[in-house]
XYZ file of C-alpha atoms in Angstrom:
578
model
C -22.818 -8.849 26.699
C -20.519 -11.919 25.737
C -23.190 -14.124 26.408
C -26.500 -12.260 24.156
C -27.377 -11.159 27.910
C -28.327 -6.979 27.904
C -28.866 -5.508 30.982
C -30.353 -2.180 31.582
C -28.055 0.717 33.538
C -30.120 2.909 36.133
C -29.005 5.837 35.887
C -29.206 8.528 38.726
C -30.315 12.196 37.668
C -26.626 13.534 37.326
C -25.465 17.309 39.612
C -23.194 19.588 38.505
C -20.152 21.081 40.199
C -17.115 18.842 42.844
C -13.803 17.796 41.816
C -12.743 14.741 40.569
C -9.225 13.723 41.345
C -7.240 11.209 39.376
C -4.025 10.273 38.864
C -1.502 9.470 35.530
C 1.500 6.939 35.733
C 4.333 8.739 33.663
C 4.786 12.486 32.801
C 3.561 13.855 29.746
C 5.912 14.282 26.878
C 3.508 17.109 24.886
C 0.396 18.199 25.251
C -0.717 17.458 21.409
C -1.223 13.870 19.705
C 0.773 14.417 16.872
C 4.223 15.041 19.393
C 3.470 11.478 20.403
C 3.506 10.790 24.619
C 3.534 7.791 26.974
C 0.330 10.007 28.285
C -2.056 11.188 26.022
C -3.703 14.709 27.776
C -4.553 16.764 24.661
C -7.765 14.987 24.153
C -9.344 17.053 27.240
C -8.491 20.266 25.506
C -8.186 19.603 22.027
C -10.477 16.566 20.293
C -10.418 14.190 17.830
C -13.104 13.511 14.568
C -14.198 10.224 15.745
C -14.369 8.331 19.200
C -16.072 5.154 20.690
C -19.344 5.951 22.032
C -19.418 6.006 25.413
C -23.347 4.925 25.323
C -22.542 1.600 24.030
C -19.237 0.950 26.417
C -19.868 -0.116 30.267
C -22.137 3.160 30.849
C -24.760 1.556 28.476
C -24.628 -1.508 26.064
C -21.492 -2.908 26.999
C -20.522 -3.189 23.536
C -16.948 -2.809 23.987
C -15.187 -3.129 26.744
C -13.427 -0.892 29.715
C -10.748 0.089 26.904
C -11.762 1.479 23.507
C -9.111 0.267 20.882
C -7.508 2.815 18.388
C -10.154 1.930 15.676
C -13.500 1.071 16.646
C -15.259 -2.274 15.558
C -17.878 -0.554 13.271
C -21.063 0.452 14.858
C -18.843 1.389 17.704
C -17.744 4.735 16.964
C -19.687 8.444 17.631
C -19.026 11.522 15.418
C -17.126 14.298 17.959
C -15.552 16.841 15.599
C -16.914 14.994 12.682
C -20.582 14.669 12.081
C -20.939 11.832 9.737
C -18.079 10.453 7.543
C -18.068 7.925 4.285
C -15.814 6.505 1.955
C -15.825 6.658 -1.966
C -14.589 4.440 -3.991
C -11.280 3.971 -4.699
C -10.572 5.435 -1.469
C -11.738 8.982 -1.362
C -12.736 10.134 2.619
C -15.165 12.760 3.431
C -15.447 13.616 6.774
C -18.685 15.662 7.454
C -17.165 19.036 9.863
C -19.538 19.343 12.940
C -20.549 23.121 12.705
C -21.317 25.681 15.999
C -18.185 23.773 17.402
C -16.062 26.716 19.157
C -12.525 26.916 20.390
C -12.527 27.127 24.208
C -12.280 31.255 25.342
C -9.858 31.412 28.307
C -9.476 35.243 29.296
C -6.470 34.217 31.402
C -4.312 32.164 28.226
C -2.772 34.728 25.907
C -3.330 32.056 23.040
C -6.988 31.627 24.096
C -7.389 35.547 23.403
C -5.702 34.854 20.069
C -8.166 32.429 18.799
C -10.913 34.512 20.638
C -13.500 31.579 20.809
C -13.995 31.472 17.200
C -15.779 28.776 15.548
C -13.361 25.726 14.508
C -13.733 24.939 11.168
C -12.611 22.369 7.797
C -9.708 24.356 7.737
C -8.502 23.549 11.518
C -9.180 20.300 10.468
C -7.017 20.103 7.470
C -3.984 21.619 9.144
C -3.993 19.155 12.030
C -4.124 15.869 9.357
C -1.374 17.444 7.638
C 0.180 17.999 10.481
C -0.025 14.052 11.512
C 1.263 13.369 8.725
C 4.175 14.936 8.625
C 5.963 15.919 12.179
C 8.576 12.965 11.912
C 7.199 11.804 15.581
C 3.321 11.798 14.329
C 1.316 8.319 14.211
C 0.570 9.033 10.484
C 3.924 9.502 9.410
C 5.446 6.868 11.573
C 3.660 3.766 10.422
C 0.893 4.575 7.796
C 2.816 7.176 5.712
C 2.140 5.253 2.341
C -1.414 4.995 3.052
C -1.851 8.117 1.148
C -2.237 8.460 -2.306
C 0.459 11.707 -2.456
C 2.462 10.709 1.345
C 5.670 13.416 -0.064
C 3.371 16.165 -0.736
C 0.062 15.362 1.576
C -1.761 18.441 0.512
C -2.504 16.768 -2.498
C -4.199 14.263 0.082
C -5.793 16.332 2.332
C -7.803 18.851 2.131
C -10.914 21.138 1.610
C -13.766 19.691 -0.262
C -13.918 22.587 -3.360
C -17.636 21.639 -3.890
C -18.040 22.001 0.603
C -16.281 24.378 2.855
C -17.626 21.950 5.740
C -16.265 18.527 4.155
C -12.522 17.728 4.629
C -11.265 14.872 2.158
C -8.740 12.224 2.420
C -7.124 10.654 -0.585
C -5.830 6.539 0.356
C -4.349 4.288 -1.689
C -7.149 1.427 -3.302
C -8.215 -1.136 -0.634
C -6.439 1.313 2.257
C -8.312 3.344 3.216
C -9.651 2.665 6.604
C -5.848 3.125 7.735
C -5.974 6.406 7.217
C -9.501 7.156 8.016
C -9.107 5.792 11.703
C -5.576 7.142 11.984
C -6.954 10.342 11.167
C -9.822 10.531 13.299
C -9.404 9.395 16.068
C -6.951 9.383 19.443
C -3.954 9.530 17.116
C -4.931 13.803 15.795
C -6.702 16.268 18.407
C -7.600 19.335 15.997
C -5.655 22.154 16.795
C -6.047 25.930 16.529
C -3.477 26.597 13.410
C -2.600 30.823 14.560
C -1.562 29.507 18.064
C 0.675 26.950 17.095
C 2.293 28.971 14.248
C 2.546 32.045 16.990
C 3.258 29.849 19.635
C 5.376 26.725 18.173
C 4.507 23.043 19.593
C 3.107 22.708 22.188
C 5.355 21.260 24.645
C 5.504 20.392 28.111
C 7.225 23.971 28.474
C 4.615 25.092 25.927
C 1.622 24.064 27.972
C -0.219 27.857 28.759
C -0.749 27.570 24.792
C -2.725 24.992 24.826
C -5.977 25.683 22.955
C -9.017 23.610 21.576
C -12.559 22.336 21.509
C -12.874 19.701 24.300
C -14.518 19.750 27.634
C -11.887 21.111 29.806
C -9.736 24.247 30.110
C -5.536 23.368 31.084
C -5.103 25.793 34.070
C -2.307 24.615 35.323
C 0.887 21.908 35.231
C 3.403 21.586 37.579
C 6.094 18.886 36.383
C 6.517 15.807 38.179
C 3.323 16.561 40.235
C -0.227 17.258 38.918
C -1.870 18.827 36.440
C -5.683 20.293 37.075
C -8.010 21.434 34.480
C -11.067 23.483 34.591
C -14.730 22.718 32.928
C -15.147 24.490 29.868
C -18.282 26.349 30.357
C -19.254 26.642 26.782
C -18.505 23.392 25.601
C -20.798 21.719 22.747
C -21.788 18.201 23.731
C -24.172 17.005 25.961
C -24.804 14.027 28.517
C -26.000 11.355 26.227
C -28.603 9.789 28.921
C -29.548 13.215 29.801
C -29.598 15.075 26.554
C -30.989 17.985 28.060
C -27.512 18.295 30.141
C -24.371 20.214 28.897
C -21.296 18.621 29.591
C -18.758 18.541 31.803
C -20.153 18.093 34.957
C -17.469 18.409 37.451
C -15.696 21.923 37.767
C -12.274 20.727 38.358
C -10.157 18.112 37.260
C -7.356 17.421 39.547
C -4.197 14.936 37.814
C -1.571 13.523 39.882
C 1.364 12.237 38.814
C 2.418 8.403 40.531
C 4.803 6.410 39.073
C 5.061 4.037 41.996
C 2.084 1.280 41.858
C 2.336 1.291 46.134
C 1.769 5.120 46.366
C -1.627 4.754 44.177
C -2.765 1.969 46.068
C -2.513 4.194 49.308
C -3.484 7.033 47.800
C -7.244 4.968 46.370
C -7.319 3.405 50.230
C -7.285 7.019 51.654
C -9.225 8.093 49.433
C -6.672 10.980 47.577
C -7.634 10.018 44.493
C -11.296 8.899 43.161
C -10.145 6.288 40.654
C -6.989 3.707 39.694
C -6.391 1.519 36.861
C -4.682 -1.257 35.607
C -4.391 -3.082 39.108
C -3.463 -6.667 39.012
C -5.168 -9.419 40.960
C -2.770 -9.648 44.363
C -3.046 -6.236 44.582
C -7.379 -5.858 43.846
C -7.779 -8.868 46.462
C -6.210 -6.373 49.119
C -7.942 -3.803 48.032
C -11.365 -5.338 48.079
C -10.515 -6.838 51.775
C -9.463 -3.037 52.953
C -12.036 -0.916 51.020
C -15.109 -2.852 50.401
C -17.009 0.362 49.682
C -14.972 0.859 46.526
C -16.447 0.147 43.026
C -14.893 -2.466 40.634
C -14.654 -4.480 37.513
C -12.449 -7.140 36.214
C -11.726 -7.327 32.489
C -9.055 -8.197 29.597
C -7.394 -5.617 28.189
C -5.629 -7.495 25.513
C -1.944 -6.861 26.245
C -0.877 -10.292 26.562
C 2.271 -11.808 28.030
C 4.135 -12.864 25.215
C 7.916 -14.789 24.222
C 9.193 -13.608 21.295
C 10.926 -15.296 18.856
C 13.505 -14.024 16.307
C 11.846 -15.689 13.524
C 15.154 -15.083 10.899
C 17.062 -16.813 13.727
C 17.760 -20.815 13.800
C 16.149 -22.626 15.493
C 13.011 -20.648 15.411
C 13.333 -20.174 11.678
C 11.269 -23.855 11.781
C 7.723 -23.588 12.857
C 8.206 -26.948 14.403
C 10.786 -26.023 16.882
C 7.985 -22.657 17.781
C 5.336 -25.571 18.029
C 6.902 -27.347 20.120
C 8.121 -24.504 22.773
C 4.323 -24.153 23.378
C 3.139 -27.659 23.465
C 5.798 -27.797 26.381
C 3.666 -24.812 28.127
C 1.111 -26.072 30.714
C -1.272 -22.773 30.007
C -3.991 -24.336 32.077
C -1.732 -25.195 34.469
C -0.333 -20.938 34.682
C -3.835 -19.957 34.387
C -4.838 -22.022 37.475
C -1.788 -21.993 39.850
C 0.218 -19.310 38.929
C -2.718 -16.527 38.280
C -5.148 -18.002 40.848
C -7.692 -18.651 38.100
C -7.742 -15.082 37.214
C -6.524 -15.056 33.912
C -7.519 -15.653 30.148
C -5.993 -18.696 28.439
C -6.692 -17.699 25.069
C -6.314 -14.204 23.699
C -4.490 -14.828 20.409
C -4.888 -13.181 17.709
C -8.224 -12.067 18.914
C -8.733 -11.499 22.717
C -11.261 -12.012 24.935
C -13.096 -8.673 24.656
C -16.839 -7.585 24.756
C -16.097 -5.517 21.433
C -14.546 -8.947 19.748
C -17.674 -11.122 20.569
C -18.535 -11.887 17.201
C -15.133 -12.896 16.296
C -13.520 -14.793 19.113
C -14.101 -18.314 19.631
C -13.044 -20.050 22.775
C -10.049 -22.505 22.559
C -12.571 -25.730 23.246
C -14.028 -24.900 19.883
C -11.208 -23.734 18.085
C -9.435 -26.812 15.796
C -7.563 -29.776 17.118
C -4.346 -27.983 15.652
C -4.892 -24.827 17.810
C -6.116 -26.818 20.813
C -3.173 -28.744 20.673
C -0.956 -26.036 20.560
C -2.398 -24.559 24.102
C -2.672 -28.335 25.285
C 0.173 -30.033 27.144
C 2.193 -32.170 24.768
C 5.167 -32.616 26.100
C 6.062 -36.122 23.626
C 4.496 -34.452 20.714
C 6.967 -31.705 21.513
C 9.953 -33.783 21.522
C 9.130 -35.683 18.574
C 8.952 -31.605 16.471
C 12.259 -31.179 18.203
C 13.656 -34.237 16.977
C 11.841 -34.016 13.427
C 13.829 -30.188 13.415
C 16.965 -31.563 13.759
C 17.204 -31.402 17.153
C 16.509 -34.837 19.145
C 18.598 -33.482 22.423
C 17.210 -30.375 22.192
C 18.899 -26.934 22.421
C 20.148 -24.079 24.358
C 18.597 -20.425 24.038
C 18.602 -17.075 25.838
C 15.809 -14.580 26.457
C 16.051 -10.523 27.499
C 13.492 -9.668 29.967
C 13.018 -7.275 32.884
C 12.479 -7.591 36.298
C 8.792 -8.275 36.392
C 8.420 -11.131 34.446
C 11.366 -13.179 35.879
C 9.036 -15.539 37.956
C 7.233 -16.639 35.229
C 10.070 -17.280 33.069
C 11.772 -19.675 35.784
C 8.115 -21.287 35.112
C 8.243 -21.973 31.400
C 12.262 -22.360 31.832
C 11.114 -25.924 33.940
C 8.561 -26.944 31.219
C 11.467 -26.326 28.547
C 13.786 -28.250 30.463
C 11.477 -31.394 30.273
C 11.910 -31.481 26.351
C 15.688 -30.794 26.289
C 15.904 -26.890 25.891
C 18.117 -25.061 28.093
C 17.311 -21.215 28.707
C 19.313 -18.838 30.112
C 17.155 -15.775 31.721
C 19.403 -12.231 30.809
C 17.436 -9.663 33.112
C 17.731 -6.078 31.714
C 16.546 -2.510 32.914
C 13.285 -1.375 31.195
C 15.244 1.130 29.403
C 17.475 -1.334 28.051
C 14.821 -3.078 26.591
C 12.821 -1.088 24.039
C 16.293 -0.151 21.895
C 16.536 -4.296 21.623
C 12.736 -4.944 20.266
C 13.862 -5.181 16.711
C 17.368 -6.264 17.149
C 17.347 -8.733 19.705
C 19.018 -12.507 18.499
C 17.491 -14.970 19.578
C 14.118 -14.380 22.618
C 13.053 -11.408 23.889
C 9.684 -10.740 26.480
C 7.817 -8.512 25.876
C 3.337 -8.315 25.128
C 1.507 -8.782 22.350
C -1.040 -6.058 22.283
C -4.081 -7.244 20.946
C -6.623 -4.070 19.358
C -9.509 -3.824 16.291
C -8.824 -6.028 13.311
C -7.169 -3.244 11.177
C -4.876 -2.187 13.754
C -3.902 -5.669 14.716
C -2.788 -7.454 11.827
C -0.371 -4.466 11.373
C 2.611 -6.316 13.433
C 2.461 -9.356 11.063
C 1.706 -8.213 7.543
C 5.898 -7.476 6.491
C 5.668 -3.754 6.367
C 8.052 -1.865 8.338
C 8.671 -3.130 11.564
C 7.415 -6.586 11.135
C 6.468 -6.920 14.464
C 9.023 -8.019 17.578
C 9.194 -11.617 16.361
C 10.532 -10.296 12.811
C 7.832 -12.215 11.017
C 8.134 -11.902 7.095
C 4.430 -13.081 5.968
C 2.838 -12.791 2.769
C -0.300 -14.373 3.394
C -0.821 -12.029 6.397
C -0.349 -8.976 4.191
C -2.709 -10.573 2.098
C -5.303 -10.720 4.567
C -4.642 -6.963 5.833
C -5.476 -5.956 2.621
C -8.887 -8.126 2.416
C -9.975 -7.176 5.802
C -9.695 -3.304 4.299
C -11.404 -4.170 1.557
C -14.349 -5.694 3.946
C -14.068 -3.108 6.924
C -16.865 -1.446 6.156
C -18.820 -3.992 4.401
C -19.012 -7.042 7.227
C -21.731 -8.238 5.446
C -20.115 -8.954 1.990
C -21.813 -12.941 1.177
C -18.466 -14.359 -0.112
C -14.590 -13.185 -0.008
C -12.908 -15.361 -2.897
C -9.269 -15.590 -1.868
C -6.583 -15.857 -4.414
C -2.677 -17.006 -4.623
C -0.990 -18.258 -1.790
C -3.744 -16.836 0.488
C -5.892 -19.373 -1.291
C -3.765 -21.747 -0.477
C -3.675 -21.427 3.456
C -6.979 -20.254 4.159
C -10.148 -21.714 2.305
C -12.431 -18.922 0.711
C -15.014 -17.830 3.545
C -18.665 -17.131 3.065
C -18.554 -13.347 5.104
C -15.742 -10.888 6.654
C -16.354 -12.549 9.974
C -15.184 -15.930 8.202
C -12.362 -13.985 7.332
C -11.311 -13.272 10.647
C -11.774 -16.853 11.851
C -9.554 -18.075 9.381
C -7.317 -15.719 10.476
C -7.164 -16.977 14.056
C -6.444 -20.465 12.828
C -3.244 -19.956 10.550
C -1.833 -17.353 12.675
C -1.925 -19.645 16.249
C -0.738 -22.500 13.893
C 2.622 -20.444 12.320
C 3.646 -20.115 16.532
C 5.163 -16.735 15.604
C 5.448 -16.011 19.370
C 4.244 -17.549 22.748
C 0.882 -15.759 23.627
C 1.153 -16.845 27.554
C -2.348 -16.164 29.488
C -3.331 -12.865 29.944
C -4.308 -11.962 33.589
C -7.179 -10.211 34.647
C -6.932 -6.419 35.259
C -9.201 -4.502 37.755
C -10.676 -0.910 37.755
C -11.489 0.477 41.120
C -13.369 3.651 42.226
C -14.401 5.797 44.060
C -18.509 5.321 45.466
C -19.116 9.222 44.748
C -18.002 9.431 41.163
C -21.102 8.662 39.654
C -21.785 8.092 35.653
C -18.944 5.797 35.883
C -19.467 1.764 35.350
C -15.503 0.994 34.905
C -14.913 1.961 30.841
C -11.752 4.538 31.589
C -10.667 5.033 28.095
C -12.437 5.684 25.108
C -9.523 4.827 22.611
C -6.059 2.672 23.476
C -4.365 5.881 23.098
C -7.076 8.410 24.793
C -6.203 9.448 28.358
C -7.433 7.335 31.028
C -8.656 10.556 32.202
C -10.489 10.883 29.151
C -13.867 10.022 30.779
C -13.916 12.972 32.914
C -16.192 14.760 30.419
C -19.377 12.391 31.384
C -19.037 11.978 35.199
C -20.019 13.599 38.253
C -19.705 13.546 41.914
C -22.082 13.221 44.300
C -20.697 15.698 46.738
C -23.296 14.561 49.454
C -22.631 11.106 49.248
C -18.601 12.022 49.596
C -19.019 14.697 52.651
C -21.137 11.775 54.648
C -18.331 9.160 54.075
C -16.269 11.780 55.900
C -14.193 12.601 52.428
């Protein structure tokens, strides 16, 4: 509802029983969060404290979009393990335990008969945070370790309320703590069942028949490099919220195939092998809506957006004129039109184009004239940066990219060549690539992934990584820190700004001020080139019903992860002839 527009979903009277058939791109590395994994699985078994809530995605509201981010705007998230949380001051959390919650009782999985169905409890919860927090390859320990206000010795962190056996607290650091909180809770730590991994060990791709937990479906079954296929967990806690009076899952099986090729999937949605596919790009839905017309779909923004990075501690991009002027030398409406067809979004940067962002983003026609000009066509002003860098006849650079993403390079290598600047395209294997993210010397492609506001000003704030552009910037640390502070108090009447951050963003009447601010200094420091973002498309199946095109409830949830609310109408499928 970008435009204040709310529609009302009907909503047939779901039916139990069919299988659903999907598919995943990659193999899964583990079948727990905390081993990290290019596909996140655990979530159907084994859940997480907090999620979005599917009744204000596409099934209801439309509040946020077809892809949950990794922390919810606020008033987007649903309790799941956790009933309720809060914070207190400095930066105590308390997450409320959901209680009558039961580990799923498989008579066939030896460490099903270990936990024996038993209740899951604080203490479950405690031992998977820990856990995050300190397996070397865990979320928590990877990028938010001094979030905490003990990160060497996290039980002093985390742990058991002593005044409630149902309350699990969180110690942050002041003005930190919604890192952890949203780390914690959501995609990023499934709660585990702590006697089968300490029997058992990690659970592995090897490990898999160990798999135990909470969630909506039962792992029966994984055969690498092939499929995987779940069963519905007949005792499992939540219910259908349109239909309260309906237990979830509703589908008995859950059938996973693994296709890595993007040619196979789009054969295998045609024939009808699989009931859903994601991520499809615009040459490829325009087939696809010519060949299968019956098929369901929606276009949307996901916020991973095309983007030139720049070595920022590397001349000439150390001047924010020469970075300038590389974009003013872009024709973005020019890509947008031609190039994508139309079907793209201009401007995505630093806050995309997403239902869950609409009281944030602001078109580029009403952004400043120093944004606007930056995503304008400027080819004179561009020489005239060059020449006020130090370099009137321009210069001669080199960027690393793949395979993919040659054609538009050969693009933007013509505009560049109009103001003097000679690149040299060095195409590398996708492999080759990720080692060279931090390392690379002088341009390297890659995308900007754009999520909620906590998550996303963690590539530019100088901590750790500092982002694929190797930006060193105080000011956006500065604002990290304030938009903590605010998280969970948008409504806060003035944010008074001090030091430098004073002096590069005026003081703002609300958080939402904040974040406009925001948009305005980072677009005008150029610390990459945000190219437009083309539209993806969800297609489906006409059977799978309870399904209106949001396929993941958190930017590191399974696709899959909606399984738990749909069903199939098994009629509807057996007249198509399926």
């Amino acid at each position: 509802k970008l435009d204040g527009t709310v529609v009302e979903v009907m909503k047939e009277k779901p039916r139990y029983g069919g299988v659903n058939t999907d598919f995943i791109a990659t193999q899964p590395r583990a079948f727990e969060s905390s081993l990290g994994g290019n596909e996140y699985v655990d979530d159907l078994t084994n859940e997480p404290l907090i999620y979005h809530d599917w009744a204000r995605g596409q099934a209801g509201t439309a509040e946020w979009g077809p892809v949950g981010d990794p922390f919810p705007e606020m008033g987007e998230e649903m309790g799941i393990l956790a009933e309720s949380w809060e914070i207190i001051e400095p930066g105590y959390l308390v997450f409320h335990i959901r209680k009558g919650v039961h580990f799923a009782l498989d008579p066939t999985s030896e460490a099903s008969r270990l936990v024996g169905g038993r209740e899951m409890t604080a203490d479950d919860v405690v031992f998977t945070l820990r856990r995050g927090w300190t397996v070397p390859t865990a979320v928590g320990k990877r990028f938010y370790w001094y979030a905490l206000t003990d990160n060497e010795n996290v039980e002093n962190s985390i742990y058991v309320s002593p005044d409630d056996p149902w309350a699990v607290v969180m110690e942050a650091q002041p003005g930190m703590a919604s890192l952890p909180l949203w780390v914690a809770a959501t995609d990023f730590n499934s709660i585990l069942a702590p006697e089968a991994i300490e029997k058992y060990g990690d659970l592995t791709t090897s490990n898999w028949k160990h798999v135990v937990g909470t969630g909506p479906f039962i792992l029966k079954d994984y055969v690498a490099g092939s499929a995987l296929t779940w069963a519905r967990n007949p005792n499992y806690w939540m219910h259908d919220p349109f239909f309260p009076e309906n237990r979830l899952p509703y589908i008995d099986i859950l059938k996973v195939l693994i296709i890595p090729d993007i040619s196979t999937r789009m054969a295998a949605i045609r024939t009808a092998k699989i009931d859903k596919v994601y991520d499809v790009l615009w040459e490829d839905a325009e087939s696809l809506i010519k060949t299968n017309p019956e098929l369901k779909w929606i276009q949307f923004t996901s916020g991973a957006i095309p983007a030139i990075m720049m070595n920022n501690e590397s001349k000439p991009f150390t001047d924010v004129r020469v970075r300038q002027a590389l974009m003013m030398a872009v024709n973005y409406r020019e890509l947008t039109d031609l190039y994508y067809d139309g079907k793209a979004s201009l401007f995505n940067y630093p806050i995309p184009a997403m239902a869950q962002f609409s009281n944030m983003y602001t078109p580029i026609d009403k952004m400043p004239e120093s944004v606007q000009e930056l995503y304008g066509y400027h080819s004179d002003k561009a020489r005239q940066l060059l020449a006020e860098a130090g370099y009137p006849n321009g210069f001669s650079t080199h960027i690393i990219t793949t395979a993919k993403d040659v054609d538009m390079l050969s693009i933007v290598k013509a505009y560049w060549a109009d103001i003097g600047v000679d690149l040299k395209i060095d195409v590398r294997d996708v492999g080759a690539i990720t080692p060279l993210k931090r390392t690379y010397e002088q341009m390297l492609m890659d995308a900007r992934t754009q999520a909620s506001q906590i998550y996303r000003l963690s590539a530019e704030e100088g901590h750790d990584a500092r982002g694929n552009s190797n930006i060193y910037s105080p000011i956006a640390k500065q604002i990290k820190v304030r938009v903590n502070q605010v998280y969970f108090n948008p409504g806060e009447k003035e944010i008074v700004l001090t030091g430098p951050l004073s002096e590069a963003l005026p003081n703002v009447p609300e958080a939402s001020g904040l974040q406009s601010a925001w948009v305005t200094y980072a677009n005008e420091q150029a610390w990459f080139i945000v190219l437009p973002e083309p539209y993806k498309y969800i297609f489906w199946q006409p059977w799978v019903k309870g399904f209106y095109g949001t396929y993941s409830l958190g930017i590191y949830a399974p696709k899959i992860g909606n399984a738990r609310y749909l069903w199939i109408d098994q009629e509807l499928k057996e007249s198509m002839g399926r």
